XYZ file of C-alpha atoms in Angstrom:
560
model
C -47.475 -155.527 -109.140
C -47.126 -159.033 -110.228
C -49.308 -159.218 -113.033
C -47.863 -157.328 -116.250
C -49.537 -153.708 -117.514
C -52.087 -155.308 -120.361
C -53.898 -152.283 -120.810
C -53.377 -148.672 -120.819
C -55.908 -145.799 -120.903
C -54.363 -142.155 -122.138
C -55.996 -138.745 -122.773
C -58.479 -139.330 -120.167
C -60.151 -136.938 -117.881
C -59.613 -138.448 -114.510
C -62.089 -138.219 -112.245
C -60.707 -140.667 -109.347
C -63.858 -140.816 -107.111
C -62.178 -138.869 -104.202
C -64.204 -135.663 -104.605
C -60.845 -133.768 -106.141
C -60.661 -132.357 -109.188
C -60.767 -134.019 -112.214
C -56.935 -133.777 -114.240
C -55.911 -134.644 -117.548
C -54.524 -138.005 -117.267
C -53.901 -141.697 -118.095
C -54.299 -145.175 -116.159
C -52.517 -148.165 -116.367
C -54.186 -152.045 -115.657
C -52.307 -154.659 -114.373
C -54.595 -157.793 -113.911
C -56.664 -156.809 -111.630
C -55.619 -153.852 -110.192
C -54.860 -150.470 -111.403
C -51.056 -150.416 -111.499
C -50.646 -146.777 -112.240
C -52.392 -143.565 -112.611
C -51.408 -140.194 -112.863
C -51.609 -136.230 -114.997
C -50.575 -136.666 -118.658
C -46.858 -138.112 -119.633
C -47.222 -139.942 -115.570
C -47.912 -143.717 -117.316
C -44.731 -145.019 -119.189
C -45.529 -147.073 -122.628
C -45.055 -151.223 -121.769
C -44.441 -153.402 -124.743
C -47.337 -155.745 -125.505
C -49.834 -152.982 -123.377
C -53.370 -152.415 -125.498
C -53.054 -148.628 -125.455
C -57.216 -146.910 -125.345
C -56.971 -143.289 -126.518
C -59.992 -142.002 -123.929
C -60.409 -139.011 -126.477
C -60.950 -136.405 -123.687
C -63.971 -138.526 -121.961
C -64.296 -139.376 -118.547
C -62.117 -141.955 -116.618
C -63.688 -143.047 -113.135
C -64.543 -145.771 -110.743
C -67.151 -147.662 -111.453
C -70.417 -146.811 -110.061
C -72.003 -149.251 -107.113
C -75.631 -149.801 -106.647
C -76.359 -150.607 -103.087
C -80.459 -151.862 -103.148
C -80.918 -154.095 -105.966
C -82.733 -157.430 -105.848
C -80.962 -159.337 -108.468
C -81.314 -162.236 -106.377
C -83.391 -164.708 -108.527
C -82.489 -162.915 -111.573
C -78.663 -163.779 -111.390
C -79.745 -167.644 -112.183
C -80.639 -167.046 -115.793
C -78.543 -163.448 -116.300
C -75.297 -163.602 -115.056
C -74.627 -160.087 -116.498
C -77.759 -158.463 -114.246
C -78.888 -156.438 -117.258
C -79.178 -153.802 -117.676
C -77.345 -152.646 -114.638
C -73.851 -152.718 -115.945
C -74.487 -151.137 -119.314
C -75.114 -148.344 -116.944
C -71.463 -147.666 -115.435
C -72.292 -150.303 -112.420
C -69.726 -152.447 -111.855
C -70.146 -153.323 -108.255
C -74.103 -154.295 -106.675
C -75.735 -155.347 -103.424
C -78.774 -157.693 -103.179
C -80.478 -159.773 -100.442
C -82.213 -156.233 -99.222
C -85.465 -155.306 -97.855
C -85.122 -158.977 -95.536
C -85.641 -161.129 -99.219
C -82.818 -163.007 -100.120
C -82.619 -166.861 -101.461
C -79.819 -168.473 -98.632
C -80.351 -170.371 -96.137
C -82.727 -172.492 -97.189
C -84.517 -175.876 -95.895
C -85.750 -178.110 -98.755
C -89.104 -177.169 -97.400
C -89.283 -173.874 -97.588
C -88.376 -173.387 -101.075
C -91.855 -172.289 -102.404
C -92.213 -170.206 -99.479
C -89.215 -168.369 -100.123
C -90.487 -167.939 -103.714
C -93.732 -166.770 -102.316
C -92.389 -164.516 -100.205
C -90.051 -162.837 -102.709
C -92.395 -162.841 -105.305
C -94.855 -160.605 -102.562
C -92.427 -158.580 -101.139
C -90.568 -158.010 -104.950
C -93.542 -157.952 -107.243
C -92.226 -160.737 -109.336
C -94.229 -163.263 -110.723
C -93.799 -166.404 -108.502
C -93.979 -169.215 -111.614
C -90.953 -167.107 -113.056
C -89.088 -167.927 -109.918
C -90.002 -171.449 -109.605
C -88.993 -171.999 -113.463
C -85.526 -170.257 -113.053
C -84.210 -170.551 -108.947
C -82.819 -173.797 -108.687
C -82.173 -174.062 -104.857
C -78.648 -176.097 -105.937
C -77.656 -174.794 -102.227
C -79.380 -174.545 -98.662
C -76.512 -172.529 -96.631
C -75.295 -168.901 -97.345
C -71.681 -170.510 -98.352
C -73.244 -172.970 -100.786
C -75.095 -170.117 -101.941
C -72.537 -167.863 -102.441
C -70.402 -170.454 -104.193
C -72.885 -171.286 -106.743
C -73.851 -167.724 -107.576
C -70.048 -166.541 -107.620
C -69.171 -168.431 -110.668
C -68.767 -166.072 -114.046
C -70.873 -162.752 -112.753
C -70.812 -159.605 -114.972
C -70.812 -157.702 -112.167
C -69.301 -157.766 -108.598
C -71.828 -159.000 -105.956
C -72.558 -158.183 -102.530
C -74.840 -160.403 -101.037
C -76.729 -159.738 -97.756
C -78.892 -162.223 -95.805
C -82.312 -161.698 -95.550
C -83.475 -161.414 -91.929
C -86.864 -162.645 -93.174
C -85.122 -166.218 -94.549
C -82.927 -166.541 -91.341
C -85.864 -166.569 -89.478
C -87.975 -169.352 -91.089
C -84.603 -171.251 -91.476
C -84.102 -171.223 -87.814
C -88.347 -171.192 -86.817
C -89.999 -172.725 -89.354
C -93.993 -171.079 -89.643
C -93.181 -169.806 -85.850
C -90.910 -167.117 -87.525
C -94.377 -165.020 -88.407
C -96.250 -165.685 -85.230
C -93.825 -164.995 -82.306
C -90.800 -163.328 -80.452
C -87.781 -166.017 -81.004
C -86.587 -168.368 -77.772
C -83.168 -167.599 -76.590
C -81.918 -170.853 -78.235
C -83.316 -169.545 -81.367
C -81.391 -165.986 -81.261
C -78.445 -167.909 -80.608
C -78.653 -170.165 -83.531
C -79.657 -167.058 -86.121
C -76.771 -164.962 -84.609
C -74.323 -167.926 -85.381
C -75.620 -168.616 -88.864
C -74.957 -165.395 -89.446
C -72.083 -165.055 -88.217
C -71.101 -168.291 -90.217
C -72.307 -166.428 -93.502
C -70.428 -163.815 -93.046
C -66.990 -165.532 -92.840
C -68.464 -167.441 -95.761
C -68.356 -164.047 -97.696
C -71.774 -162.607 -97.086
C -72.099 -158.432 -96.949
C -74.444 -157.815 -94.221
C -77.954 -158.317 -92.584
C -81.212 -156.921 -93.921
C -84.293 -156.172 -91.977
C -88.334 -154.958 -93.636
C -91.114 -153.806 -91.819
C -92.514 -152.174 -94.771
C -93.475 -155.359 -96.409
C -96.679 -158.029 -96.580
C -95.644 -161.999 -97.776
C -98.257 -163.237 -100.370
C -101.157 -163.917 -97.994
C -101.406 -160.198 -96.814
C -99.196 -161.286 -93.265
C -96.416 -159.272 -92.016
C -92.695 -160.784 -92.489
C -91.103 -162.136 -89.990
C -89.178 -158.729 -88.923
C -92.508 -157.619 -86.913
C -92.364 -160.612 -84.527
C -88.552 -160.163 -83.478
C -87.836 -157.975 -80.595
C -85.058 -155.940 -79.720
C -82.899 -158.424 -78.072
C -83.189 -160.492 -81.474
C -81.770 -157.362 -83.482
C -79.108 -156.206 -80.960
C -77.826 -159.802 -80.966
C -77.538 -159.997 -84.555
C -75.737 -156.553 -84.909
C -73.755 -157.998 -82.409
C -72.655 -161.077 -84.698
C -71.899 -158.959 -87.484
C -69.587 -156.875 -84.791
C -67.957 -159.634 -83.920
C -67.258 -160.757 -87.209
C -65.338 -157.275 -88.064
C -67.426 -157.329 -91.762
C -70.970 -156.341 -91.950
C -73.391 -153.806 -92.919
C -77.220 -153.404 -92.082
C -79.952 -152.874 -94.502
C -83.150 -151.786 -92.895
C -86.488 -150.840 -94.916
C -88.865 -148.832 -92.424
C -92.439 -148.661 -92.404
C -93.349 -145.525 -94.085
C -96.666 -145.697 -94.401
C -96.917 -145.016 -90.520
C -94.793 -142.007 -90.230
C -94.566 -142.226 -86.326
C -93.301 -146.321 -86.678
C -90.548 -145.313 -89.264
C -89.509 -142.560 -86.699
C -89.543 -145.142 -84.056
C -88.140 -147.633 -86.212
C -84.983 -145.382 -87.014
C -84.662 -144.269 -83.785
C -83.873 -148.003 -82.284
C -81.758 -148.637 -85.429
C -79.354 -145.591 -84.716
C -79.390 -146.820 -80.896
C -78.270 -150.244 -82.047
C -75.866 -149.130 -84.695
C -74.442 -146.373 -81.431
C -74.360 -149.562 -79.197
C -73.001 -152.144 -81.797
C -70.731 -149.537 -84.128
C -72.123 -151.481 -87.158
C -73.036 -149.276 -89.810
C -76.783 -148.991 -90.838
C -78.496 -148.107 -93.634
C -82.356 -147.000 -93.638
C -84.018 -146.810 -97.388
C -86.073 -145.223 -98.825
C -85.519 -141.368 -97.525
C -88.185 -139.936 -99.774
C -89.633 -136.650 -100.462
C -93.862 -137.444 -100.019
C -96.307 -135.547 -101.956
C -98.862 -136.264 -99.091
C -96.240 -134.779 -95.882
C -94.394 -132.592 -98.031
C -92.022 -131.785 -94.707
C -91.708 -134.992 -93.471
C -88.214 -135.530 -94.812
C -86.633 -132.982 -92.863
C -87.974 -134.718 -90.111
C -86.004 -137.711 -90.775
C -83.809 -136.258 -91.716
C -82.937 -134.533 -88.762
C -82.610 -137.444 -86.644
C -79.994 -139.564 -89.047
C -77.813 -136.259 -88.660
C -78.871 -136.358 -84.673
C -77.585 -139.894 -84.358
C -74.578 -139.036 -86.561
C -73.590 -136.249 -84.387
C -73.858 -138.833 -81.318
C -71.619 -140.957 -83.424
C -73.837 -144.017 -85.299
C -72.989 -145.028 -88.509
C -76.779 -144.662 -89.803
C -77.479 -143.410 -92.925
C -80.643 -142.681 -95.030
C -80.769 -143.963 -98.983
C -82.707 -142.318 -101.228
C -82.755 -142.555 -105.035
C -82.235 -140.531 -108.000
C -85.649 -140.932 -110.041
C -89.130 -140.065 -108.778
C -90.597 -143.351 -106.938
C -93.124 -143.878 -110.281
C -94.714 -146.825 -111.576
C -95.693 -147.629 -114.615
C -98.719 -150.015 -114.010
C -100.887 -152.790 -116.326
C -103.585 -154.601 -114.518
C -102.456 -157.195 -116.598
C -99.022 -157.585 -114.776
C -100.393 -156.277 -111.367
C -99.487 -153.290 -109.162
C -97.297 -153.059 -106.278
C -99.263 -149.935 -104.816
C -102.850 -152.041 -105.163
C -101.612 -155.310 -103.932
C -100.909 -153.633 -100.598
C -104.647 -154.371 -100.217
C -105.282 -158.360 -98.845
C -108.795 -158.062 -101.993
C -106.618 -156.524 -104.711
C -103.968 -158.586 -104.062
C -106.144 -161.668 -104.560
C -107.370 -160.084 -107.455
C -104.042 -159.256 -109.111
C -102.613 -162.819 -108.686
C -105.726 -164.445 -110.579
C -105.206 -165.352 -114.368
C -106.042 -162.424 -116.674
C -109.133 -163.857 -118.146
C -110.250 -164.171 -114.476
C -109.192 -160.974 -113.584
C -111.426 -159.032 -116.193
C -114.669 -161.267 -115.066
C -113.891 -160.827 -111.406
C -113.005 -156.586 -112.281
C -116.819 -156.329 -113.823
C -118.493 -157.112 -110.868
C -120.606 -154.446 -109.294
C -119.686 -155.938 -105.612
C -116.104 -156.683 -106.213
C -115.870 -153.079 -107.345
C -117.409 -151.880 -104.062
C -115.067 -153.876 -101.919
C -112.428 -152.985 -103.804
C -112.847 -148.987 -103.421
C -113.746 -150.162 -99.848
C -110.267 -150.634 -99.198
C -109.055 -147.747 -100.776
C -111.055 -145.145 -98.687
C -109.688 -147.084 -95.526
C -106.669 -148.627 -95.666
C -104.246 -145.753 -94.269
C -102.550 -143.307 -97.570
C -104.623 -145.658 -100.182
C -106.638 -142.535 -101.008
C -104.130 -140.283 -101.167
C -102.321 -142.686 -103.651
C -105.178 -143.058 -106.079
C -105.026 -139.613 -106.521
C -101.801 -140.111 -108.146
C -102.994 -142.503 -111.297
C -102.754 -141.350 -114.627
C -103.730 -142.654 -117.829
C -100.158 -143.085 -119.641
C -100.967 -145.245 -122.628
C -103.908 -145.779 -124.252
C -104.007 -149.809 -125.992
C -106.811 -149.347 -128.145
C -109.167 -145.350 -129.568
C -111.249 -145.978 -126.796
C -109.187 -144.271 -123.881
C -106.607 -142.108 -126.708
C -108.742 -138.866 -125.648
C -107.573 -139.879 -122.278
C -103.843 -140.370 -122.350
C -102.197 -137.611 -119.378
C -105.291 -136.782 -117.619
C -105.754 -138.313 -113.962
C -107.901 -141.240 -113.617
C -109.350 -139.125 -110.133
C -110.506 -136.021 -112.528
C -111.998 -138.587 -115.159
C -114.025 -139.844 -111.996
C -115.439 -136.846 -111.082
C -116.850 -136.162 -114.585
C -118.442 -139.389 -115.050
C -120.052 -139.163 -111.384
C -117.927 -142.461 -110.798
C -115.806 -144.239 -108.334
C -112.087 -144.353 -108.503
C -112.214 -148.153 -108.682
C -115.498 -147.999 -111.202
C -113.073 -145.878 -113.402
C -109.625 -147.473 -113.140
C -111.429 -150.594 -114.224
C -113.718 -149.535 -116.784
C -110.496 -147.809 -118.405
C -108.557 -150.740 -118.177
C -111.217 -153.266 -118.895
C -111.889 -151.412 -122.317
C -107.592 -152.524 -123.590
C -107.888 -156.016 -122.055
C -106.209 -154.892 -118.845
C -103.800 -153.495 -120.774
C -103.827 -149.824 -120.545
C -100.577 -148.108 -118.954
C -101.302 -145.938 -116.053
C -98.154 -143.526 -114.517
C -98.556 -143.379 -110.709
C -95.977 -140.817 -109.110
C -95.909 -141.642 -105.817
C -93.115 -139.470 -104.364
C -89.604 -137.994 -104.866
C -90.826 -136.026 -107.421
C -89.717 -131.829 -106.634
C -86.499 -131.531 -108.039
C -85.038 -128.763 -105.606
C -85.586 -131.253 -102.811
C -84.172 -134.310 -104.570
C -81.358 -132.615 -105.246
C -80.454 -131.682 -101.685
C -80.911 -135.330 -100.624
C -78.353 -136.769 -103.302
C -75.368 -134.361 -102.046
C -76.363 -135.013 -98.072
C -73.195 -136.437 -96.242
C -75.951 -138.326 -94.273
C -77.626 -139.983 -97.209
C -76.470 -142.487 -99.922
C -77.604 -142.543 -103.158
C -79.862 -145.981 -103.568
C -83.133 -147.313 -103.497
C -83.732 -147.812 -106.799
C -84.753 -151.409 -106.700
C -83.339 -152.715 -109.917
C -84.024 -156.233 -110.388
C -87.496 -156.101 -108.620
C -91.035 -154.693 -109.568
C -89.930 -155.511 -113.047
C -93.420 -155.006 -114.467
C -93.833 -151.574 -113.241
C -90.487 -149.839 -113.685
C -86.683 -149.880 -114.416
C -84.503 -149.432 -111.675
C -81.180 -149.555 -113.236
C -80.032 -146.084 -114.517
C -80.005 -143.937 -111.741
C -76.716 -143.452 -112.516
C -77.283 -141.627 -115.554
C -79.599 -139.389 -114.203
C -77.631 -138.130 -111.873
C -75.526 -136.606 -114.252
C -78.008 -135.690 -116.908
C -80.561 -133.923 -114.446
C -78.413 -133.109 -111.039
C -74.797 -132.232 -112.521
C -75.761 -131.036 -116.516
C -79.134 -129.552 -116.257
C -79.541 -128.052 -112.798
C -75.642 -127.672 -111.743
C -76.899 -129.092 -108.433
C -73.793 -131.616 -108.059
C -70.287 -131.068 -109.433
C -68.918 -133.990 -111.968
C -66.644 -134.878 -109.216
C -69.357 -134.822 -106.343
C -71.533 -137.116 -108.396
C -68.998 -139.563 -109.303
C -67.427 -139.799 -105.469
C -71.512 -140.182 -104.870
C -71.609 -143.790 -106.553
C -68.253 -144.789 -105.667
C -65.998 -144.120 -102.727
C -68.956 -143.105 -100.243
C -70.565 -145.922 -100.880
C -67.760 -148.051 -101.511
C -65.862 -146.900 -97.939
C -69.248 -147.388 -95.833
C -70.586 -150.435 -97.232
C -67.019 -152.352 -96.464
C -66.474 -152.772 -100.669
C -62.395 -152.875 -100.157
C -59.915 -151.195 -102.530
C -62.881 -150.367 -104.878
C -64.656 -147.194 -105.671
C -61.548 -145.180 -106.201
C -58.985 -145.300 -108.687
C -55.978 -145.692 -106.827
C -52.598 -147.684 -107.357
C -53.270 -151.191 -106.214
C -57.171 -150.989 -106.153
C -59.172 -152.962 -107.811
C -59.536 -152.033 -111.825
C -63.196 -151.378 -111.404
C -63.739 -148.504 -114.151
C -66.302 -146.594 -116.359
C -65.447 -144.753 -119.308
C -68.197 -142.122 -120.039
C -68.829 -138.148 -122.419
C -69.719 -136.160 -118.989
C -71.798 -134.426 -122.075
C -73.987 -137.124 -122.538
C -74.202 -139.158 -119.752
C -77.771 -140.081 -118.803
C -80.539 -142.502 -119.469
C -82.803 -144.057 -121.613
C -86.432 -144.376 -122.438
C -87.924 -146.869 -120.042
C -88.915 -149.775 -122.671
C -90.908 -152.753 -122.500
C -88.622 -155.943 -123.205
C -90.070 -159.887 -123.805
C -86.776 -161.434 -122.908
C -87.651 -163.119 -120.036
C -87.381 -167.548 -119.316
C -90.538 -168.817 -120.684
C -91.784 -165.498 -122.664
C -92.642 -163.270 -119.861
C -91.886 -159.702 -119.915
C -90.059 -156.441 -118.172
C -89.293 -153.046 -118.402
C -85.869 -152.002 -118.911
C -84.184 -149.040 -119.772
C -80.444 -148.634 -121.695
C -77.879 -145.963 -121.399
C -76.275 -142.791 -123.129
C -72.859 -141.518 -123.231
C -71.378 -144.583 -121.663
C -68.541 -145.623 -123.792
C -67.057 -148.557 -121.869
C -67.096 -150.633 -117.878
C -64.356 -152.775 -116.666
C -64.568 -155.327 -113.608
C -61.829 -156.504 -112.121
C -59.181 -155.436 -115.411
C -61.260 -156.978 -117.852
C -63.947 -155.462 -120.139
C -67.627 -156.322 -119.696
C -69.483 -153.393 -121.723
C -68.481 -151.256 -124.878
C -70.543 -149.474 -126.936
C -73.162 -150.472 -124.599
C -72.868 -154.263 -125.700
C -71.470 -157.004 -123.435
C -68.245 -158.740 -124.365
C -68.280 -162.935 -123.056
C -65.877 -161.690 -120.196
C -67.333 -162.739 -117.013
C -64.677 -160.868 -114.660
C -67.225 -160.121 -111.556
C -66.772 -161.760 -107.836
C -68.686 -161.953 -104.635
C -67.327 -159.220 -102.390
């Protein structure tokens, strides 16, 4: 080890992200890189060392978040907050197709557009803070690189390869041969530039109700991409299924674990959910990522810790609702247009229109509740469902939601549960060898939930309260699994020579916090966010980012 020991961690409780049991024992960091670690008495005393008495807690890798969309985020933050106060030092963006490289001068506001649709995020936010200083993946990954919080993964956004390469003909047509060609070598390119992988959505609509461009490529187009990212010998696959048509996500992951079988580059297929409406139909899947496993594909499921809820203001807008082309309009009007627009008897019938037939809408309204009251109006309301309020008033659903929400200013919080939400089943998911833990989103829908600290919640609800997980299982969960498929070398274990990615945590009380409304956004917009517990300190790369759960000015992360 070139670099000389500067710190050294004693009376931890090592829990080294392998799955083996956790010791009594102490670490050594060298630069980067973990020189030394080892039981108790194993780490010799260097002159000039820092020496961090660990007081019994918890020494492991740091925790990696595979689906975030940190993207646009990362050019005003450069810590991603609040991920790392979490225990994350290592994340992935660019999924679900959305990403921000390549990009033609032209297409800027589309890409906004479309990851403002296909992310919930309010587009002006993105046109205020993205500064498009790049228009390949390499210029891209150049400018974002410089003084990150966190490590990065980046993937490319099969979405924003296409309209690089195809202009408005990437959402109206299969691509020419020429066409394939140039996407498969511009991806290729990226990927020597540094980029992580590929990701592909059928699940999503851009911002005039259209589907991306994912729907109009055919099979040749994806086996010929997998096939650049084999030939590159780096590359993983992000693919987000349409769920909403349970027969085209079966399809869907059927041709992905034939392509990953034919191309032997791994896959991953999120969200694996448990549904309130098909109760069973996780099994289902479930059964055919282990049936392609057994055949040999490296396809795997993701599926998060948390119940898939939202916490929803018609005010801010609602990614559930603006699945619908005349709530979507609706939603993206200025407030004070909104509320004149939400009191008209006709709208309102058009509106619950589309609810009774676009395909699960109904089944979905069922899951609103009234959360948080604004104003004494709707207090005598707060926890009931806005479905059973309805039926007492001899109402609509839509007459109802609006009439509830029209009486705060738009401002009422409603909780909408939408899946993931038995326990028992959850549980068995998160310890599956054929599922990663993910999916949480953080960085996107910011208006409607927090997705960083999954971590936490894996230990306070799957390892503390239910005894579901081990500690060891959970930690080797967030770190070498994903850290060996996901091509993340020499991280997510603490080894001699790996990377010194690390969180320092009381396996006591490890978990999350309330889910918080923050104004801290460019230009006075809002978000939810949610801080941690128990987490005492997070290193990237040697140096230390969080402690106490406050940021130091190190900026230690890379692109990896």
């Amino acid at each position: 080890m070139s670099e000389p020991v500067q710190l050294i961690i004693r009376q931890a409780r090592i829990v080294d992200g392998s799955g083996a049991p956790a010791y009594d024992g102490e670490l050594a960091v060298a630069g980067d890189r973990i020189a030394a670690v080892g039981p108790r008495g194993s780490v010799p005393a260097v002159p000039g060392a820092t020496e961090l008495d660990a007081g019994g807690r918890v020494l492991a890798p740091g925790f990696i978040d595979i689906h975030t969309h940190y993207d646009p985020q990362l050019c005003w933050d450069r810590l991603a907050t609040p991920t790392p106060e979490h225990g994350v030092t290592s994340i992935v963006m660019g999924n679900c197709s959305i990403g921000m490289a390549p990009v033609r001068p032209g297409h800027r506001r589309k890409l906004v557009s479309l990851f403002g649709s296909v992310e919930d995020m309010e587009s002006a936010l993105l046109e205020r803070t993205v500064p498009f200083a790049w228009e390949s993946v390499a210029e891209y990954l150049a400018w974002q690189g410089r003084e990150l919080g966190p490590n990065v993964g980046v993937l490319v956004g099969h979405a924003v390869l296409r309209l690089y390469v195809m202009g408005d003909a990437a959402q109206q047509r299969a691509a020419t041969d020429d066409e394939i060609a140039r996407m498969a070598a511009l991806l290729e390119e990226a990927l020597r530039a540094g980029a992580l992988g590929l990701s592909f959505s059928f699940a999503h609509l851009d911002e005039a109700g259209h589907e991306l461009p994912c729907h109009h490529a055919d099979r040749r187009e994806r086996l010929a991409l997998l096939q650049a990212i084999a030939r590159a010998g780096r590359g993983v696959v992000e693919v987000a299924p349409q769920l909403l048509n349970p027969d085209e996500g079966l399809r869907q992951l059927d041709e992905f674990g034939a392509l990953s079988l034919e191309t032997g580059v791994m896959v991953s297929l999120s969200p694996l959910l448990q549904s309130r409406g098909r109760r069973e139909a996780w099994r289902e899947l479930l059964a055919r990522f282990e049936h392609w496993q057994a055949r040999g594909a490296k396809l795997f499921a993701q599926t998060q810790v948390r119940p898939l809820d939202f916490t929803i203001r018609l005010s801010q807008g609602s990614a559930i609702l603006a699945k619908m082309p005349g709530w979507r309009a609706l939603l993206d009007l200025p407030v004070a247009e909104r509320v004149r627009r939400f009191s008209d008897e006709a709208v309102r019938q058009a509106l619950q229109l589309e609810i009774d037939t676009a395909p699960g809408m109904a089944g979905l309204a069922g899951t609103f509740v009234v959360k948080r009251a604004m104003g004494p109006a709707n207090r005598a309301l707060e926890g009931r469902r806005v479905r059973e309020i309805a039926e007492e008033r001899g109402r609509s659903f839509t007459d109802t939601l609006l009439d509830i929400a029209l009486a705060d200013g738009l401002e009422t919080e409603f909780n909408q549960a939408v899946a993931h939400t038995d326990a028992a089943i959850v549980g068995d998911l998160l310890d599956h060898p054929a599922v990663h833990i993910g999916s949480a989103d953080a960085g996107a829908h910011i208006t409607q939930f927090s997705g960083a600290g999954d971590s936490g919640l894996l230990f306070e609800r799957y390892v503390r309260e239910r005894g579901r997980l081990t500690l060891e299982r959970a930690v080797q969960r967030l770190t070498s699994d994903l850290a060996g498929a996901w091509g993340l070398r020499q991280r997510g274990a603490l080894r001699p020579g790996w990377f010194a990615d690390l969180v320092l945590f009381d396996a006591a009380t490890i978990g999350r916090g309330e889910e918080v409304w923050a104004d801290d956004l460019p230009g006075g917009s809002g978000r939810y966010v949610r801080g941690a517990r128990g987490i005492e300190a997070v290193w990237v790369n040697g140096q230390l980012l969080v402690e106490g759960g406050r940021y130091t000015d190190a900026r230690p992360g890379r692109i990896v």
